[in-house]
Tab-separated table of C-alpha atoms in Angstrom:
chain	number	residue	atom	x	y	z
A	1	MET	CA	-14.696	7.215	-30.738
A	2	PRO	CA	-16.516	10.597	-30.799
A	3	ALA	CA	-15.716	12.861	-28.040
A	4	GLU	CA	-18.448	13.655	-25.690
A	5	ARG	CA	-19.157	17.061	-24.388
A	6	PHE	CA	-20.207	18.457	-20.884
A	7	VAL	CA	-20.900	21.762	-19.485
A	8	GLY	CA	-18.295	22.555	-16.860
A	9	GLU	CA	-18.728	22.936	-13.321
A	10	PRO	CA	-16.627	24.977	-10.528
A	11	GLY	CA	-13.670	22.778	-9.556
A	12	ARG	CA	-10.634	20.994	-11.135
A	13	LEU	CA	-10.658	19.702	-14.570
A	14	ASP	CA	-9.615	15.932	-14.172
A	15	ALA	CA	-12.151	15.860	-10.955
A	16	ILE	CA	-15.111	17.364	-12.567
A	17	LEU	CA	-15.013	15.553	-15.872
A	18	ALA	CA	-14.559	12.356	-14.144
A	19	ARG	CA	-17.806	12.837	-12.131
A	20	LEU	CA	-19.680	14.273	-14.974
A	21	ALA	CA	-18.649	11.372	-17.265
A	22	GLY	CA	-19.036	8.630	-14.890
A	23	ILE	CA	-15.944	7.070	-15.020
A	24	THR	CA	-12.335	7.241	-12.880
A	25	ARG	CA	-10.277	10.239	-12.347
A	26	ALA	CA	-7.601	7.651	-13.820
A	27	ASP	CA	-9.109	7.487	-17.127
A	28	VAL	CA	-9.734	11.119	-17.243
A	29	GLN	CA	-6.084	12.045	-16.800
A	30	ARG	CA	-5.178	9.495	-19.577
A	31	ALA	CA	-7.231	11.454	-22.015
A	32	ILE	CA	-5.867	14.659	-21.072
A	33	ALA	CA	-2.312	13.312	-21.226
A	34	SER	CA	-3.010	12.238	-24.739
A	35	GLY	CA	-4.470	15.460	-25.601
A	36	LEU	CA	-8.038	14.452	-26.098
A	37	VAL	CA	-9.704	16.824	-23.670
A	38	THR	CA	-10.584	20.427	-24.655
A	39	VAL	CA	-11.921	23.544	-22.756
A	40	ASP	CA	-13.643	25.943	-25.018
A	41	GLY	CA	-11.547	24.246	-27.853
A	42	VAL	CA	-8.260	24.544	-25.941
A	43	VAL	CA	-6.080	21.471	-24.534
A	44	ARG	CA	-5.716	22.033	-20.962
A	45	ASN	CA	-3.926	20.614	-18.069
A	46	LYS	CA	-5.416	18.195	-15.551
A	47	SER	CA	-5.457	20.541	-12.768
A	48	PHE	CA	-6.635	23.433	-14.644
A	49	ALA	CA	-9.573	25.216	-12.742
A	50	LEU	CA	-12.972	25.832	-14.187
A	51	THR	CA	-15.142	28.323	-13.334
A	52	GLY	CA	-18.382	26.863	-14.658
A	53	GLY	CA	-20.110	26.885	-17.811
A	54	GLU	CA	-17.038	26.064	-20.435
A	55	ALA	CA	-17.730	23.504	-23.484
A	56	LEU	CA	-15.909	20.296	-22.537
A	57	GLU	CA	-14.777	17.682	-25.027
A	58	MET	CA	-13.303	14.494	-24.290
A	59	GLY	CA	-12.477	11.661	-26.324
A	60	ILE	CA	-11.402	8.303	-23.659
A	61	VAL	CA	-8.143	6.353	-24.256
A	62	ALA	CA	-8.671	2.709	-24.279
A	63	GLU	CA	-7.018	1.299	-21.325
A	64	ALA	CA	-5.172	-2.112	-22.027
A	65	PRO	CA	-5.900	-5.110	-19.608
A	66	LEU	CA	-3.722	-6.230	-16.824
A	67	GLU	CA	-1.653	-9.388	-18.233
A	68	PRO	CA	-1.607	-12.326	-16.033
A	69	GLU	CA	1.827	-13.334	-15.537
A	70	GLU	CA	4.021	-15.839	-13.370
A	71	PRO	CA	5.742	-16.971	-11.035
A	72	PRO	CA	2.885	-17.339	-8.434
A	73	VAL	CA	3.643	-15.726	-4.963
A	74	PRO	CA	3.499	-17.909	-1.797
A	75	VAL	CA	-0.394	-17.902	-0.282
A	76	ARG	CA	-0.256	-18.339	3.832
A	77	PHE	CA	-4.038	-18.275	4.106
A	78	GLU	CA	-6.803	-18.499	1.721
A	79	ASP	CA	-10.646	-18.776	1.484
A	80	ALA	CA	-13.359	-17.387	-0.617
A	81	PHE	CA	-13.001	-13.808	0.792
A	82	LEU	CA	-9.803	-13.304	0.761
A	83	LEU	CA	-6.236	-14.319	1.079
A	84	VAL	CA	-3.155	-13.590	2.645
A	85	ILE	CA	0.270	-13.526	0.608
A	86	ALA	CA	3.874	-13.230	1.315
A	87	LYS	CA	5.325	-10.748	-1.283
A	88	PRO	CA	8.656	-11.236	-2.537
A	89	PRO	CA	11.027	-8.425	-2.136
A	90	GLY	CA	11.789	-6.063	-5.163
A	91	LEU	CA	8.340	-6.672	-6.212
A	92	VAL	CA	5.799	-3.406	-7.096
A	93	THR	CA	2.348	-4.103	-5.448
A	94	HIS	CA	0.232	-2.695	-8.160
A	95	PRO	CA	0.250	-1.662	-11.888
A	96	THR	CA	0.260	2.088	-12.600
A	97	GLU	CA	-0.398	4.341	-15.841
A	98	GLN	CA	2.769	4.324	-16.933
A	99	ARG	CA	3.972	0.513	-15.383
A	100	ARG	CA	1.280	-2.384	-16.546
A	101	SER	CA	2.989	-5.159	-15.820
A	102	GLY	CA	5.665	-6.761	-12.907
A	103	THR	CA	3.895	-6.363	-10.446
A	104	LEU	CA	1.799	-8.619	-7.519
A	105	VAL	CA	-1.270	-7.674	-9.328
A	106	ASN	CA	-0.227	-9.222	-12.623
A	107	ARG	CA	0.793	-12.577	-10.527
A	108	LEU	CA	-2.483	-12.944	-8.558
A	109	LEU	CA	-4.081	-12.644	-12.150
A	110	GLY	CA	-1.803	-15.400	-13.488
A	111	MET	CA	-2.404	-17.681	-10.534
A	112	GLY	CA	-6.125	-17.235	-11.199
A	113	VAL	CA	-7.308	-15.461	-8.057
A	114	PRO	CA	-10.478	-13.437	-7.917
A	115	LEU	CA	-10.028	-9.743	-6.761
A	116	SER	CA	-12.219	-7.100	-5.818
A	117	SER	CA	-13.447	-4.438	-7.984
A	118	ALA	CA	-14.301	-2.047	-5.594
A	119	GLY	CA	-11.124	0.169	-5.875
A	120	ASP	CA	-8.851	1.764	-8.221
A	121	PRO	CA	-9.241	-0.531	-10.975
A	122	LEU	CA	-5.315	-0.500	-11.350
A	123	ARG	CA	-5.235	-1.909	-7.817
A	124	PRO	CA	-7.688	-4.588	-7.997
A	125	GLY	CA	-8.092	-6.631	-4.471
A	126	ILE	CA	-5.280	-4.478	-3.234
A	127	VAL	CA	-6.497	-2.935	0.366
A	128	HIS	CA	-2.686	-2.002	1.615
A	129	ARG	CA	0.747	-1.974	-0.027
A	130	LEU	CA	4.481	-2.745	0.305
A	131	ASP	CA	7.335	-0.932	-0.629
A	132	ALA	CA	8.762	-2.737	-3.807
A	133	GLY	CA	11.928	-3.063	-1.430
A	134	THR	CA	9.807	-4.704	1.508
A	135	SER	CA	9.156	-8.364	2.107
A	136	GLY	CA	6.591	-10.328	3.438
A	137	LEU	CA	2.927	-10.435	4.712
A	138	MET	CA	-0.311	-8.690	3.035
A	139	VAL	CA	-3.934	-9.160	2.593
A	140	VAL	CA	-5.835	-9.135	-0.228
A	141	ALA	CA	-9.409	-8.730	-1.132
A	142	LYS	CA	-11.361	-11.669	-3.299
A	143	THR	CA	-14.896	-9.794	-3.005
A	144	ASP	CA	-16.124	-6.187	-2.980
A	145	GLU	CA	-17.850	-6.901	0.229
A	146	THR	CA	-14.337	-8.038	1.714
A	147	TYR	CA	-12.735	-5.148	0.337
A	148	GLU	CA	-14.912	-2.398	2.078
A	149	ALA	CA	-14.840	-3.989	5.208
A	150	LEU	CA	-10.975	-4.558	5.160
A	151	VAL	CA	-10.621	-1.052	4.075
A	152	ALA	CA	-12.473	0.086	7.208
A	153	MET	CA	-10.599	-2.291	9.379
A	154	PHE	CA	-7.261	-0.776	8.542
A	155	ARG	CA	-8.729	2.636	9.016
A	156	ARG	CA	-9.935	1.823	12.625
A	157	HIS	CA	-6.529	-0.097	13.103
A	158	ALA	CA	-8.228	-3.335	13.880
A	159	VAL	CA	-5.615	-4.788	11.712
A	160	GLU	CA	-1.880	-5.760	13.452
A	161	ARG	CA	1.085	-5.434	11.396
A	162	ARG	CA	4.453	-5.930	12.399
A	163	TYR	CA	7.627	-5.403	10.821
A	164	LEU	CA	11.005	-5.897	11.132
A	165	ALA	CA	13.806	-3.369	10.514
A	166	LEU	CA	17.521	-3.612	11.289
A	167	VAL	CA	18.946	-0.286	11.585
A	168	ARG	CA	21.945	2.071	12.435
A	169	GLY	CA	23.161	2.719	15.444
A	170	ARG	CA	22.330	0.969	19.058
A	171	VAL	CA	19.160	2.398	19.991
A	172	ALA	CA	18.545	3.266	23.314
A	173	ASN	CA	15.618	2.780	24.653
A	174	ASP	CA	13.721	-0.733	24.425
A	175	THR	CA	10.483	0.728	23.573
A	176	PHE	CA	9.655	3.949	22.025
A	177	ALA	CA	7.259	5.482	19.457
A	178	VAL	CA	7.573	8.465	16.959
A	179	ASP	CA	4.255	10.402	16.145
A	180	ALA	CA	5.596	12.917	13.519
A	181	ALA	CA	3.193	13.885	10.529
A	182	LEU	CA	4.468	12.789	7.089
A	183	GLY	CA	4.063	15.266	4.127
A	184	ARG	CA	5.912	14.842	0.256
A	185	HIS	CA	8.396	16.761	-1.094
A	186	ALA	CA	9.346	16.119	-4.886
A	187	ALA	CA	9.709	12.430	-4.928
A	188	ARG	CA	10.438	11.935	-1.131
A	189	VAL	CA	8.250	11.404	2.033
A	190	VAL	CA	9.479	14.085	4.980
A	191	LEU	CA	8.457	15.058	8.195
A	192	ASP	CA	5.859	18.132	7.802
A	193	ALA	CA	4.029	19.053	10.909
A	194	SER	CA	2.187	22.143	9.566
A	195	GLY	CA	0.526	20.353	6.561
A	196	GLY	CA	1.193	16.700	6.919
A	197	ARG	CA	-0.741	13.658	7.390
A	198	PRO	CA	-0.814	12.209	11.058
A	199	ALA	CA	1.391	8.969	11.221
A	200	GLU	CA	2.435	6.936	14.252
A	201	THR	CA	5.078	4.289	14.725
A	202	ARG	CA	5.325	2.518	17.937
A	203	PHE	CA	9.093	0.448	18.231
A	204	GLU	CA	10.419	-2.367	20.291
A	205	VAL	CA	14.071	-3.547	20.327
A	206	ARG	CA	14.537	-6.990	19.433
A	207	GLU	CA	18.360	-7.556	19.312
A	208	ARG	CA	21.651	-5.257	19.439
A	209	PRO	CA	24.049	-6.879	17.142
A	210	GLY	CA	27.457	-5.104	17.337
A	211	SER	CA	26.805	-1.509	16.506
A	212	LEU	CA	23.153	-2.041	14.740
A	213	THR	CA	19.977	-2.310	16.286
A	214	LEU	CA	17.233	-4.901	15.087
A	215	LEU	CA	14.045	-3.134	15.756
A	216	GLU	CA	9.895	-4.505	15.565
A	217	ALA	CA	7.649	-2.062	14.203
A	218	ALA	CA	4.107	-1.664	14.805
A	219	PRO	CA	2.636	1.127	12.556
A	220	ARG	CA	-0.665	2.515	13.669
A	221	THR	CA	-1.114	4.343	10.424
A	222	GLY	CA	-0.361	3.500	6.764
A	223	ARG	CA	1.508	6.449	5.242
A	224	THR	CA	3.719	5.846	2.471
A	225	HIS	CA	7.568	4.946	3.497
A	226	GLN	CA	6.067	5.594	7.043
A	227	ILE	CA	8.505	3.280	9.324
A	228	ARG	CA	11.349	4.335	6.887
A	229	VAL	CA	11.113	8.203	7.424
A	230	HIS	CA	10.200	7.763	11.295
A	231	LEU	CA	13.642	5.728	11.780
A	232	SER	CA	15.608	8.071	9.540
A	233	SER	CA	14.036	11.077	11.379
A	234	ILE	CA	15.241	10.171	14.785
A	235	GLY	CA	19.052	8.816	13.409
A	236	HIS	CA	18.589	5.413	13.114
A	237	PRO	CA	18.057	4.638	9.352
A	238	ILE	CA	17.284	1.078	7.999
A	239	LEU	CA	20.241	-0.366	6.520
A	240	GLY	CA	20.322	-0.775	2.839
A	241	ASP	CA	17.787	2.023	2.378
A	242	ARG	CA	19.702	4.316	0.173
A	243	VAL	CA	16.714	6.843	0.196
A	244	TYR	CA	16.446	7.451	3.693
A	245	GLY	CA	20.191	7.593	4.889
A	246	GLY	CA	20.736	3.597	5.335
A	247	ALA	CA	23.186	3.232	2.475
A	248	GLY	CA	26.840	2.896	3.183
A	249	ASP	CA	29.957	0.536	3.969
A	250	ASP	CA	27.980	-1.005	6.980
A	251	ALA	CA	25.087	-2.116	4.529
A	252	ARG	CA	27.558	-3.435	1.767
A	253	ARG	CA	29.296	-5.632	4.399
A	254	LEU	CA	26.131	-7.129	5.229
A	255	GLY	CA	25.237	-7.931	1.510
A	256	LEU	CA	22.188	-5.784	1.525
A	257	THR	CA	20.581	-4.611	-1.887
A	258	ARG	CA	17.368	-3.392	-0.376
A	259	PRO	CA	15.864	-1.619	2.786
A	260	PHE	CA	16.063	-4.888	5.692
A	261	LEU	CA	12.445	-4.387	6.134
A	262	HIS	CA	10.180	-7.167	6.445
A	263	SER	CA	6.202	-7.491	7.119
A	264	TRP	CA	6.447	-10.726	9.439
A	265	ARG	CA	3.333	-10.750	11.055
A	266	ILE	CA	-0.383	-9.856	10.221
A	267	ALA	CA	-3.549	-10.825	12.192
A	268	PHE	CA	-7.126	-9.762	12.028
A	269	ASP	CA	-10.737	-10.813	13.107
A	270	HIS	CA	-11.893	-11.957	9.312
A	271	PRO	CA	-14.309	-9.457	8.200
A	272	VAL	CA	-17.029	-12.222	6.962
A	273	THR	CA	-16.366	-15.144	8.971
A	274	GLY	CA	-15.469	-13.707	12.314
A	275	GLU	CA	-12.378	-16.289	12.241
A	276	ARG	CA	-9.113	-14.847	13.968
A	277	VAL	CA	-6.515	-15.057	11.190
A	278	GLU	CA	-2.979	-14.867	12.267
A	279	ARG	CA	0.019	-15.594	10.304
A	280	GLU	CA	3.987	-15.200	10.645
A	281	GLU	CA	6.375	-15.223	7.792
A	282	PRO	CA	10.245	-15.574	8.668
A	283	LEU	CA	12.909	-13.444	7.406
A	284	PRO	CA	13.659	-14.152	3.551
A	285	ASP	CA	17.071	-15.599	3.062
A	286	ASP	CA	18.867	-11.866	2.037
A	287	LEU	CA	17.510	-10.641	5.178
A	288	ASP	CA	18.379	-13.818	7.781
A	289	ALA	CA	22.106	-13.706	6.014
A	290	ALA	CA	22.592	-10.268	6.798
A	291	LEU	CA	21.740	-10.259	10.329
A	292	ARG	CA	23.331	-13.256	11.078
A	293	ALA	CA	26.578	-11.379	9.332
A	294	ALA	CA	25.727	-8.453	11.603
A	295	ARG	CA	26.053	-10.727	14.723
A	296	ASP	CA	29.518	-11.834	13.352
A	297	LEU	CA	30.716	-8.041	13.393
């Protein structure tokens, strides 16, 4: 494919080229990484600052289509507009530029489910996500109209989500909240009061087995690793969470090979039909066994 030519404008190289070419930023970044973008004849990185007037040339890397895969995932609600699924643990939610297979999206495609294309092309239908190690309920959009409506609902906190988390230590208060902004430091999410994004999670004690506590978590915002970081920050990391302080002998004794975090309830007013959708998902076998073992300690 011959290179396309543009005149630069002030701003980041990848953002300006995406707008000028009318394609996604991910496509531009893929072309930059492949050495197919030049600025005045010189290959630059994606964050190169344009001042305006530069001669830009870009060739596009053809993107391989996402392949359908098996096995299917459990469906807890479905109509023509959306579905609620139970994501198994260990399954990444969506592909990335580097990883194109082994995700929830690939399995949904394997089930023949139509998925909205309104968002990122690598995240068809995905309105929110669960960490790979987190199991439980998610809502997926089939149509563009539903996708836009669900995104707006999540922004105004109109989707009720509840998680179960088994944490280290006996939490003193029966109900409490953590309101602490989050930011990134390398690959980790950290508390960042000065430059982070607002994040709030409310908690309620469900049970205190031995020296541990089973909590119900209700996040008001949906930041990456929010529940995990908030709990770690107050000295009660989720058992089995190697990244945020939950690994150790107590997690091993319970047989935990992942964080004890499960999306057990989701509820919302259907954005198209107005029907009230409420679904609950019991603990999967591995977490149920860990909780029973904790009660016996």
